[in-house]
Amino acid sequence: MDNGKLNIHIVRGTLTESRHIVHLAVMDINRKLIVSAGDSTLYTFARSTAKLLQAIPLLEAGGAERLHLDDKQITLLCASHNGEDEHARLVDHTLHQLDLDESALCCGVHEPFHEPTAERLKQANQPPTPLRNNCSGKHTGMLALAQIMGVSNQSYIEINHPVQQRMLHVIADMSRMMPEQITLGTDGCGVPVFAMPLEALAFAYAQLGDPVNQSASRSEACNRIIGAISREPYYIAGSDRFDTRLIEVTNGRIIGKMGAEGLFALTIPEKSWGIALKIEDGTIRALYPAVMETLIQLNLLQEQEIVALHSFHRPAIKNCHDQIVGSIQPNALLKWH
């Protein structure tokens, strides 16, 4: 099947020096493939794009009401956050609502993604804690779900734990797959990660944004997640991050989430569409230009929004003297079905 093409060219001077191949699927809530590029059935790990789906079980069980979680906290459950002070503070606050502290987190430690924050901590000789881990919000949500389910939070990151089994079944249901069809691996923060075709991930995101075919409790959970993120986009990523800026610039009309190894998923609620794309070689520099080009080709961005997000679309390549010596340029001919 001819699925069109979406490539990202790395141009230096007049020469295309490198090229990144992108695979794309755009699905609607009726499981129809709308637009594609490359191999829309590519089987790949969902990585952090799964976080929005992993938040569903907690909200579906009434966790937001029972634990008094606000929009910022719900968004943080779905985040790959920068580890800025406000991110760490809110994770800590949420843990204390659960009568826990950072020692309960099994996400590990890394430096904050936000370079000014990381540098400030270094200068102050303050080592980062698990609160700064970009996945600390997701892990807090898992601890919360264990509490709501009435199960021990010991070994909550293991696939046989009730929390992980519940998340696996919800993700399978949202992507209309059987749990045994989903290949499992281990994510960077230690929890299970789920592999599926891009079309299945895009379909899950279509349903997330327009859960009209879901049960009342599932629909309410999806709407709460999308509403929270649209109102508090800073907490999905943070300062100078594409995920946050895209939501801010479009006033929540488009919700997108990145994942490691060049993955991105979006929901367009007003269209009842979900989008999933993968940079074949996993290169992050190609990811946001690919997302921007996709949204432009699909006529989903207004002119002023394209201008506001221009630095993510065709970013300049600079040398050590801060001179512009090239650019990253999308090259696309998407296939409408």
mmCIF file of C-alpha atoms in Angstrom:
data_model
loop_
_atom_site.group_PDB
_atom_site.id
_atom_site.type_symbol
_atom_site.label_atom_id
_atom_site.label_comp_id
_atom_site.label_asym_id
_atom_site.label_seq_id
_atom_site.Cartn_x
_atom_site.Cartn_y
_atom_site.Cartn_z
ATOM 1 C CA MET A 1 0.000 0.000 0.000
ATOM 2 C CA ASP A 2 1.329 3.433 -0.939
ATOM 3 C CA ASN A 3 1.378 5.360 2.300
ATOM 4 C CA GLY A 4 3.006 8.573 1.129
ATOM 5 C CA LYS A 5 6.236 9.909 2.566
ATOM 6 C CA LEU A 6 7.475 12.166 5.309
ATOM 7 C CA ASN A 7 11.199 12.756 5.534
ATOM 8 C CA ILE A 8 13.233 15.250 7.519
ATOM 9 C CA HIS A 9 16.262 16.599 5.667
ATOM 10 C CA ILE A 10 19.341 17.984 7.407
ATOM 11 C CA VAL A 11 20.600 20.657 5.027
ATOM 12 C CA ARG A 12 24.049 22.252 5.236
ATOM 13 C CA GLY A 13 24.680 24.875 2.587
ATOM 14 C CA THR A 14 23.041 23.522 -0.551
ATOM 15 C CA LEU A 15 23.569 19.838 0.305
ATOM 16 C CA THR A 16 21.186 17.475 2.070
ATOM 17 C CA GLU A 17 23.650 15.953 4.493
ATOM 18 C CA SER A 18 21.343 13.501 6.275
ATOM 19 C CA ARG A 19 17.776 12.282 6.074
ATOM 20 C CA HIS A 20 15.403 10.895 8.703
ATOM 21 C CA ILE A 21 12.478 8.686 7.634
ATOM 22 C CA VAL A 22 9.168 9.206 9.433
ATOM 23 C CA HIS A 23 6.281 6.750 9.783
ATOM 24 C CA LEU A 24 2.835 8.208 10.377
ATOM 25 C CA ALA A 25 -0.737 7.141 11.060
ATOM 26 C CA VAL A 26 -3.811 9.364 11.435
ATOM 27 C CA MET A 27 -6.874 7.448 12.661
ATOM 28 C CA ASP A 28 -10.441 8.391 13.546
ATOM 29 C CA ILE A 29 -12.674 6.982 16.292
ATOM 30 C CA ASN A 30 -14.210 4.536 13.808
ATOM 31 C CA ARG A 31 -10.747 2.972 13.393
ATOM 32 C CA LYS A 32 -10.414 4.314 9.860
ATOM 33 C CA LEU A 33 -6.987 5.272 8.550
ATOM 34 C CA ILE A 34 -7.280 8.875 7.397
ATOM 35 C CA VAL A 35 -3.717 9.807 6.421
ATOM 36 C CA SER A 36 -0.429 7.923 6.416
ATOM 37 C CA ALA A 37 3.238 8.106 5.559
ATOM 38 C CA GLY A 38 5.866 5.401 5.527
ATOM 39 C CA ASP A 39 4.702 2.277 7.372
ATOM 40 C CA SER A 40 1.575 3.217 9.327
ATOM 41 C CA THR A 41 1.491 -0.282 10.843
ATOM 42 C CA LEU A 42 5.022 -0.028 12.247
ATOM 43 C CA TYR A 43 5.149 -1.932 15.529
ATOM 44 C CA THR A 44 6.932 0.150 18.149
ATOM 45 C CA PHE A 45 7.011 0.950 21.854
ATOM 46 C CA ALA A 46 4.620 3.707 22.887
ATOM 47 C CA ARG A 47 7.161 4.994 25.431
ATOM 48 C CA SER A 48 5.953 8.168 27.199
ATOM 49 C CA THR A 49 3.047 8.732 24.816
ATOM 50 C CA ALA A 50 1.365 6.001 26.887
ATOM 51 C CA LYS A 51 1.294 8.253 29.962
ATOM 52 C CA LEU A 52 -2.028 9.864 29.082
ATOM 53 C CA LEU A 53 -3.544 6.398 28.658
ATOM 54 C CA GLN A 54 -1.929 5.171 31.880
ATOM 55 C CA ALA A 55 -3.704 7.938 33.784
ATOM 56 C CA ILE A 56 -7.133 6.633 32.759
ATOM 57 C CA PRO A 57 -7.500 3.834 35.369
ATOM 58 C CA LEU A 58 -6.935 6.198 38.307
ATOM 59 C CA LEU A 59 -9.493 8.718 37.109
ATOM 60 C CA GLU A 60 -11.911 6.015 35.982
ATOM 61 C CA ALA A 61 -11.880 4.684 39.557
ATOM 62 C CA GLY A 62 -12.758 8.123 40.930
ATOM 63 C CA GLY A 63 -9.219 8.830 42.100
ATOM 64 C CA ALA A 64 -9.319 12.539 41.278
ATOM 65 C CA GLU A 65 -12.303 13.087 43.570
ATOM 66 C CA ARG A 66 -11.238 10.714 46.339
ATOM 67 C CA LEU A 67 -7.682 12.093 46.451
ATOM 68 C CA HIS A 68 -8.672 15.721 45.699
ATOM 69 C CA LEU A 69 -6.430 16.045 42.633
ATOM 70 C CA ASP A 70 -6.632 19.308 40.694
ATOM 71 C CA ASP A 71 -5.899 19.980 37.015
ATOM 72 C CA LYS A 72 -2.199 20.602 37.639
ATOM 73 C CA GLN A 73 -1.814 17.293 39.428
ATOM 74 C CA ILE A 74 -3.756 15.357 36.797
ATOM 75 C CA THR A 75 -1.590 16.865 34.068
ATOM 76 C CA LEU A 76 1.547 15.954 36.008
ATOM 77 C CA LEU A 77 0.432 12.307 36.073
ATOM 78 C CA CYS A 78 0.755 12.395 32.264
ATOM 79 C CA ALA A 79 3.985 14.380 32.096
ATOM 80 C CA SER A 80 7.548 14.017 30.951
ATOM 81 C CA HIS A 81 8.293 17.139 32.915
ATOM 82 C CA ASN A 82 11.387 19.333 33.022
ATOM 83 C CA GLY A 83 12.148 18.786 36.698
ATOM 84 C CA GLU A 84 11.697 22.485 37.387
ATOM 85 C CA ASP A 85 11.020 23.586 40.958
ATOM 86 C CA GLU A 86 7.253 23.730 40.511
ATOM 87 C CA HIS A 87 7.167 20.238 38.981
ATOM 88 C CA ALA A 88 9.149 18.775 41.891
ATOM 89 C CA ARG A 89 7.101 20.701 44.463
ATOM 90 C CA LEU A 90 3.799 19.459 43.084
ATOM 91 C CA VAL A 91 4.948 15.828 42.915
ATOM 92 C CA ASP A 92 6.069 16.107 46.547
ATOM 93 C CA HIS A 93 2.732 17.678 47.513
ATOM 94 C CA THR A 94 0.779 14.892 45.789
ATOM 95 C CA LEU A 95 2.855 12.204 47.483
ATOM 96 C CA HIS A 96 2.106 13.761 50.849
ATOM 97 C CA GLN A 97 -1.605 13.639 50.031
ATOM 98 C CA LEU A 98 -1.041 9.875 49.760
ATOM 99 C CA ASP A 99 0.842 9.867 53.095
ATOM 100 C CA LEU A 100 4.034 9.026 51.171
ATOM 101 C CA ASP A 101 7.289 10.765 50.345
ATOM 102 C CA GLU A 102 9.873 10.577 47.573
ATOM 103 C CA SER A 103 11.319 7.350 48.981
ATOM 104 C CA ALA A 104 8.233 5.570 47.611
ATOM 105 C CA LEU A 105 9.146 6.523 44.035
ATOM 106 C CA CYS A 106 10.894 3.793 42.011
ATOM 107 C CA CYS A 107 11.601 6.014 38.980
ATOM 108 C CA GLY A 108 15.274 6.602 39.750
ATOM 109 C CA VAL A 109 17.221 9.842 39.519
ATOM 110 C CA HIS A 110 18.513 11.967 36.664
ATOM 111 C CA GLU A 111 19.374 15.626 36.212
ATOM 112 C CA PRO A 112 16.441 17.914 35.384
ATOM 113 C CA PHE A 113 15.731 18.290 31.675
ATOM 114 C CA HIS A 114 15.573 22.053 32.280
ATOM 115 C CA GLU A 115 19.219 23.117 31.915
ATOM 116 C CA PRO A 116 19.011 26.311 34.038
ATOM 117 C CA THR A 117 17.520 24.273 36.878
ATOM 118 C CA ALA A 118 20.136 21.555 36.509
ATOM 119 C CA GLU A 119 22.941 24.127 36.521
ATOM 120 C CA ARG A 120 21.532 25.926 39.566
ATOM 121 C CA LEU A 121 21.366 22.666 41.512
ATOM 122 C CA LYS A 122 24.975 21.896 40.569
ATOM 123 C CA GLN A 123 26.147 25.323 41.685
ATOM 124 C CA ALA A 124 24.365 24.852 45.006
ATOM 125 C CA ASN A 125 25.777 21.312 45.397
ATOM 126 C CA GLN A 126 22.245 19.966 45.546
ATOM 127 C CA PRO A 127 22.010 16.511 43.940
ATOM 128 C CA PRO A 128 18.755 15.847 42.084
ATOM 129 C CA THR A 129 16.183 13.626 43.767
ATOM 130 C CA PRO A 130 13.514 11.309 42.304
ATOM 131 C CA LEU A 131 11.129 14.288 42.422
ATOM 132 C CA ARG A 132 13.094 15.808 39.512
ATOM 133 C CA ASN A 133 12.791 12.672 37.380
ATOM 134 C CA ASN A 134 10.653 13.448 34.325
ATOM 135 C CA CYS A 135 8.487 10.409 35.108
ATOM 136 C CA SER A 136 7.903 11.158 38.797
ATOM 137 C CA GLY A 137 4.336 12.289 38.110
ATOM 138 C CA LYS A 138 3.481 9.030 36.345
ATOM 139 C CA HIS A 139 4.962 7.018 39.218
ATOM 140 C CA THR A 140 2.979 9.073 41.711
ATOM 141 C CA GLY A 141 -0.128 8.183 39.742
ATOM 142 C CA MET A 142 0.758 4.504 39.990
ATOM 143 C CA LEU A 143 1.152 4.796 43.756
ATOM 144 C CA ALA A 144 -2.209 6.574 43.884
ATOM 145 C CA LEU A 145 -3.861 3.830 41.847
ATOM 146 C CA ALA A 146 -2.478 1.192 44.209
ATOM 147 C CA GLN A 147 -4.086 3.083 47.096
ATOM 148 C CA ILE A 148 -7.418 3.412 45.292
ATOM 149 C CA MET A 149 -7.351 -0.298 44.395
ATOM 150 C CA GLY A 150 -6.555 -1.218 47.978
ATOM 151 C CA VAL A 151 -3.381 -3.124 47.073
ATOM 152 C CA SER A 152 0.188 -2.873 48.308
ATOM 153 C CA ASN A 153 2.441 -0.417 46.521
ATOM 154 C CA GLN A 154 5.429 -2.704 47.007
ATOM 155 C CA SER A 155 6.942 -3.702 43.630
ATOM 156 C CA TYR A 156 4.387 -1.477 41.885
ATOM 157 C CA ILE A 157 6.681 -1.252 38.841
ATOM 158 C CA GLU A 158 6.563 -5.004 38.147
ATOM 159 C CA ILE A 159 4.330 -6.236 35.313
ATOM 160 C CA ASN A 160 2.505 -8.734 37.550
ATOM 161 C CA HIS A 161 1.499 -6.028 40.037
ATOM 162 C CA PRO A 162 -2.270 -5.242 39.926
ATOM 163 C CA VAL A 163 -1.525 -1.611 38.983
ATOM 164 C CA GLN A 164 0.488 -2.595 35.915
ATOM 165 C CA GLN A 165 -2.019 -5.251 34.906
ATOM 166 C CA ARG A 166 -4.838 -2.701 35.115
ATOM 167 C CA MET A 167 -2.891 -0.249 32.963
ATOM 168 C CA LEU A 168 -2.055 -2.960 30.420
ATOM 169 C CA HIS A 169 -5.720 -3.907 30.048
ATOM 170 C CA VAL A 170 -6.899 -0.294 29.722
ATOM 171 C CA ILE A 171 -4.263 0.462 27.067
ATOM 172 C CA ALA A 172 -5.190 -2.719 25.207
ATOM 173 C CA ASP A 173 -8.859 -1.747 25.338
ATOM 174 C CA MET A 174 -8.213 1.817 24.160
ATOM 175 C CA SER A 175 -6.130 0.564 21.212
ATOM 176 C CA ARG A 176 -8.565 -2.294 20.505
ATOM 177 C CA MET A 177 -5.961 -4.987 20.977
ATOM 178 C CA MET A 178 -5.765 -8.054 23.169
ATOM 179 C CA PRO A 179 -3.318 -7.718 26.069
ATOM 180 C CA GLU A 180 -1.298 -10.632 24.721
ATOM 181 C CA GLN A 181 -0.879 -8.779 21.397
ATOM 182 C CA ILE A 182 1.026 -6.011 23.174
ATOM 183 C CA THR A 183 4.743 -6.656 23.469
ATOM 184 C CA LEU A 184 6.168 -5.591 26.815
ATOM 185 C CA GLY A 185 9.551 -4.099 27.587
ATOM 186 C CA THR A 186 11.040 -1.985 30.360
ATOM 187 C CA ASP A 187 10.986 1.803 30.079
ATOM 188 C CA GLY A 188 13.765 4.138 31.170
ATOM 189 C CA CYS A 189 12.110 4.702 34.562
ATOM 190 C CA GLY A 190 11.742 0.978 35.280
ATOM 191 C CA VAL A 191 8.056 0.372 34.579
ATOM 192 C CA PRO A 192 6.590 -1.776 31.780
ATOM 193 C CA VAL A 193 6.388 -0.170 28.343
ATOM 194 C CA PHE A 194 3.914 -1.237 25.682
ATOM 195 C CA ALA A 195 4.531 -1.922 21.977
ATOM 196 C CA MET A 196 1.795 -1.730 19.339
ATOM 197 C CA PRO A 197 1.294 -0.643 15.710
ATOM 198 C CA LEU A 198 1.276 3.114 15.086
ATOM 199 C CA GLU A 199 -2.304 2.803 13.834
ATOM 200 C CA ALA A 200 -3.353 1.306 17.183
ATOM 201 C CA LEU A 201 -1.652 4.094 19.139
ATOM 202 C CA ALA A 202 -3.255 6.731 16.920
ATOM 203 C CA PHE A 203 -6.651 5.074 17.393
ATOM 204 C CA ALA A 204 -6.196 5.096 21.174
ATOM 205 C CA TYR A 205 -5.461 8.826 21.027
ATOM 206 C CA ALA A 206 -8.507 9.413 18.823
ATOM 207 C CA GLN A 207 -10.677 7.753 21.480
ATOM 208 C CA LEU A 208 -8.905 9.655 24.249
ATOM 209 C CA GLY A 209 -9.877 12.970 22.659
ATOM 210 C CA ASP A 210 -13.408 11.934 21.687
ATOM 211 C CA PRO A 211 -14.506 9.070 23.969
ATOM 212 C CA VAL A 212 -18.036 8.927 22.582
ATOM 213 C CA ASN A 213 -17.768 5.142 22.160
ATOM 214 C CA GLN A 214 -16.583 4.564 25.732
ATOM 215 C CA SER A 215 -18.470 3.805 28.942
ATOM 216 C CA ALA A 216 -19.634 6.736 31.045
ATOM 217 C CA SER A 217 -16.809 6.337 33.563
ATOM 218 C CA ARG A 218 -14.158 5.918 30.842
ATOM 219 C CA SER A 219 -15.528 8.888 28.915
ATOM 220 C CA GLU A 220 -15.468 11.067 32.021
ATOM 221 C CA ALA A 221 -11.878 10.021 32.756
ATOM 222 C CA CYS A 222 -10.720 10.824 29.211
ATOM 223 C CA ASN A 223 -12.460 14.185 29.222
ATOM 224 C CA ARG A 224 -10.936 15.038 32.595
ATOM 225 C CA ILE A 225 -7.427 14.214 31.348
ATOM 226 C CA ILE A 226 -7.762 16.245 28.146
ATOM 227 C CA GLY A 227 -9.416 19.130 29.963
ATOM 228 C CA ALA A 228 -6.743 19.258 32.656
ATOM 229 C CA ILE A 229 -3.866 19.225 30.163
ATOM 230 C CA SER A 230 -5.488 21.891 27.999
ATOM 231 C CA ARG A 231 -5.878 24.151 31.043
ATOM 232 C CA GLU A 232 -2.463 23.474 32.617
ATOM 233 C CA PRO A 233 -0.025 22.724 29.759
ATOM 234 C CA TYR A 234 3.056 23.831 31.730
ATOM 235 C CA TYR A 235 2.817 20.656 33.794
ATOM 236 C CA ILE A 236 2.917 18.260 30.798
ATOM 237 C CA ALA A 237 6.501 19.329 29.964
ATOM 238 C CA GLY A 238 7.575 22.812 31.051
ATOM 239 C CA SER A 239 9.516 25.866 29.965
ATOM 240 C CA ASP A 240 10.653 25.959 26.317
ATOM 241 C CA ARG A 241 9.227 22.512 25.566
ATOM 242 C CA PHE A 242 7.287 21.759 22.371
ATOM 243 C CA ASP A 243 4.542 19.726 24.074
ATOM 244 C CA THR A 244 3.680 22.669 26.315
ATOM 245 C CA ARG A 245 4.003 25.325 23.619
ATOM 246 C CA LEU A 246 1.801 23.427 21.153
ATOM 247 C CA ILE A 247 -1.023 23.255 23.682
ATOM 248 C CA GLU A 248 -0.562 26.879 24.734
ATOM 249 C CA VAL A 249 -0.485 28.236 21.182
ATOM 250 C CA THR A 250 -3.551 26.246 20.076
ATOM 251 C CA ASN A 251 -5.437 26.969 23.331
ATOM 252 C CA GLY A 252 -5.778 23.245 23.955
ATOM 253 C CA ARG A 253 -7.302 22.499 20.569
ATOM 254 C CA ILE A 254 -4.408 20.113 19.932
ATOM 255 C CA ILE A 255 -2.911 17.942 22.681
ATOM 256 C CA GLY A 256 0.387 16.209 21.936
ATOM 257 C CA LYS A 257 2.827 14.107 23.923
ATOM 258 C CA MET A 258 6.373 13.099 23.064
ATOM 259 C CA GLY A 259 7.993 9.764 23.755
ATOM 260 C CA ALA A 260 11.606 8.654 23.731
ATOM 261 C CA GLU A 261 13.239 7.319 20.565
ATOM 262 C CA GLY A 262 11.491 9.759 18.270
ATOM 263 C CA LEU A 263 7.834 9.094 19.024
ATOM 264 C CA PHE A 264 4.936 11.543 19.208
ATOM 265 C CA ALA A 265 1.174 11.112 19.611
ATOM 266 C CA LEU A 266 -1.583 13.699 19.365
ATOM 267 C CA THR A 267 -5.312 13.946 19.807
ATOM 268 C CA ILE A 268 -7.477 16.386 17.833
ATOM 269 C CA PRO A 269 -10.796 16.199 19.706
ATOM 270 C CA GLU A 270 -12.726 18.470 17.330
ATOM 271 C CA LYS A 271 -11.826 16.150 14.431
ATOM 272 C CA SER A 272 -12.125 12.908 16.413
ATOM 273 C CA TRP A 273 -8.615 12.107 15.147
ATOM 274 C CA GLY A 274 -5.574 10.573 16.740
ATOM 275 C CA ILE A 275 -2.074 10.894 15.271
ATOM 276 C CA ALA A 276 1.014 8.795 15.955
ATOM 277 C CA LEU A 277 4.386 9.225 14.278
ATOM 278 C CA LYS A 278 7.786 7.652 14.719
ATOM 279 C CA ILE A 279 11.209 8.791 13.546
ATOM 280 C CA GLU A 280 12.653 5.525 12.269
ATOM 281 C CA ASP A 281 16.146 6.109 13.671
ATOM 282 C CA GLY A 282 14.859 7.600 16.935
ATOM 283 C CA THR A 283 16.544 10.974 16.441
ATOM 284 C CA ILE A 284 14.975 13.733 18.537
ATOM 285 C CA ARG A 285 16.118 16.555 16.225
ATOM 286 C CA ALA A 286 13.715 15.313 13.539
ATOM 287 C CA LEU A 287 10.722 14.852 15.830
ATOM 288 C CA TYR A 288 9.220 18.308 16.237
ATOM 289 C CA PRO A 289 9.781 19.357 12.600
ATOM 290 C CA ALA A 290 7.958 16.152 11.617
ATOM 291 C CA VAL A 291 5.049 16.889 13.963
ATOM 292 C CA MET A 292 4.817 20.490 12.771
ATOM 293 C CA GLU A 293 4.878 19.481 9.099
ATOM 294 C CA THR A 294 2.185 16.883 9.724
ATOM 295 C CA LEU A 295 -0.105 19.409 11.401
ATOM 296 C CA ILE A 296 0.485 21.934 8.617
ATOM 297 C CA GLN A 297 -0.190 19.380 5.870
ATOM 298 C CA LEU A 298 -3.400 18.362 7.651
ATOM 299 C CA ASN A 299 -4.493 22.025 7.860
ATOM 300 C CA LEU A 300 -4.744 21.769 11.628
ATOM 301 C CA LEU A 301 -2.724 24.895 12.447
ATOM 302 C CA GLN A 302 -3.738 28.485 11.796
ATOM 303 C CA GLU A 303 -1.222 30.866 10.240
ATOM 304 C CA GLN A 304 -0.485 32.720 13.464
ATOM 305 C CA GLU A 305 0.034 29.392 15.236
ATOM 306 C CA ILE A 306 2.558 28.285 12.613
ATOM 307 C CA VAL A 307 4.431 31.549 13.120
ATOM 308 C CA ALA A 308 4.392 31.129 16.903
ATOM 309 C CA LEU A 309 5.813 27.593 16.597
ATOM 310 C CA HIS A 310 8.200 28.335 13.732
ATOM 311 C CA SER A 311 11.356 27.555 15.719
ATOM 312 C CA PHE A 312 10.177 23.957 16.090
ATOM 313 C CA HIS A 313 9.294 23.562 12.400
ATOM 314 C CA ARG A 314 12.458 24.479 10.515
ATOM 315 C CA PRO A 315 15.104 25.051 13.188
ATOM 316 C CA ALA A 316 18.434 26.519 12.174
ATOM 317 C CA ILE A 317 21.698 24.619 12.501
ATOM 318 C CA LYS A 318 24.445 26.722 14.080
ATOM 319 C CA ASN A 319 28.168 26.202 14.442
ATOM 320 C CA CYS A 320 30.459 26.963 17.391
ATOM 321 C CA HIS A 321 30.556 30.642 16.369
ATOM 322 C CA ASP A 322 26.764 30.881 16.591
ATOM 323 C CA GLN A 323 26.584 31.222 12.802
ATOM 324 C CA ILE A 324 23.660 29.670 10.933
ATOM 325 C CA VAL A 325 25.183 27.045 8.635
ATOM 326 C CA GLY A 326 22.129 24.949 7.775
ATOM 327 C CA SER A 327 18.586 24.001 8.649
ATOM 328 C CA ILE A 328 16.277 21.099 9.349
ATOM 329 C CA GLN A 329 13.696 20.900 6.571
ATOM 330 C CA PRO A 330 10.643 18.632 6.316
ATOM 331 C CA ASN A 331 9.842 17.012 2.983
ATOM 332 C CA ALA A 332 6.383 15.468 2.872
ATOM 333 C CA LEU A 333 3.738 14.100 0.555
ATOM 334 C CA LEU A 334 1.190 12.513 2.856
ATOM 335 C CA LYS A 335 -1.303 9.935 1.628
ATOM 336 C CA TRP A 336 -5.008 10.571 2.211
ATOM 337 C CA HIS A 337 -7.135 7.421 2.307
#
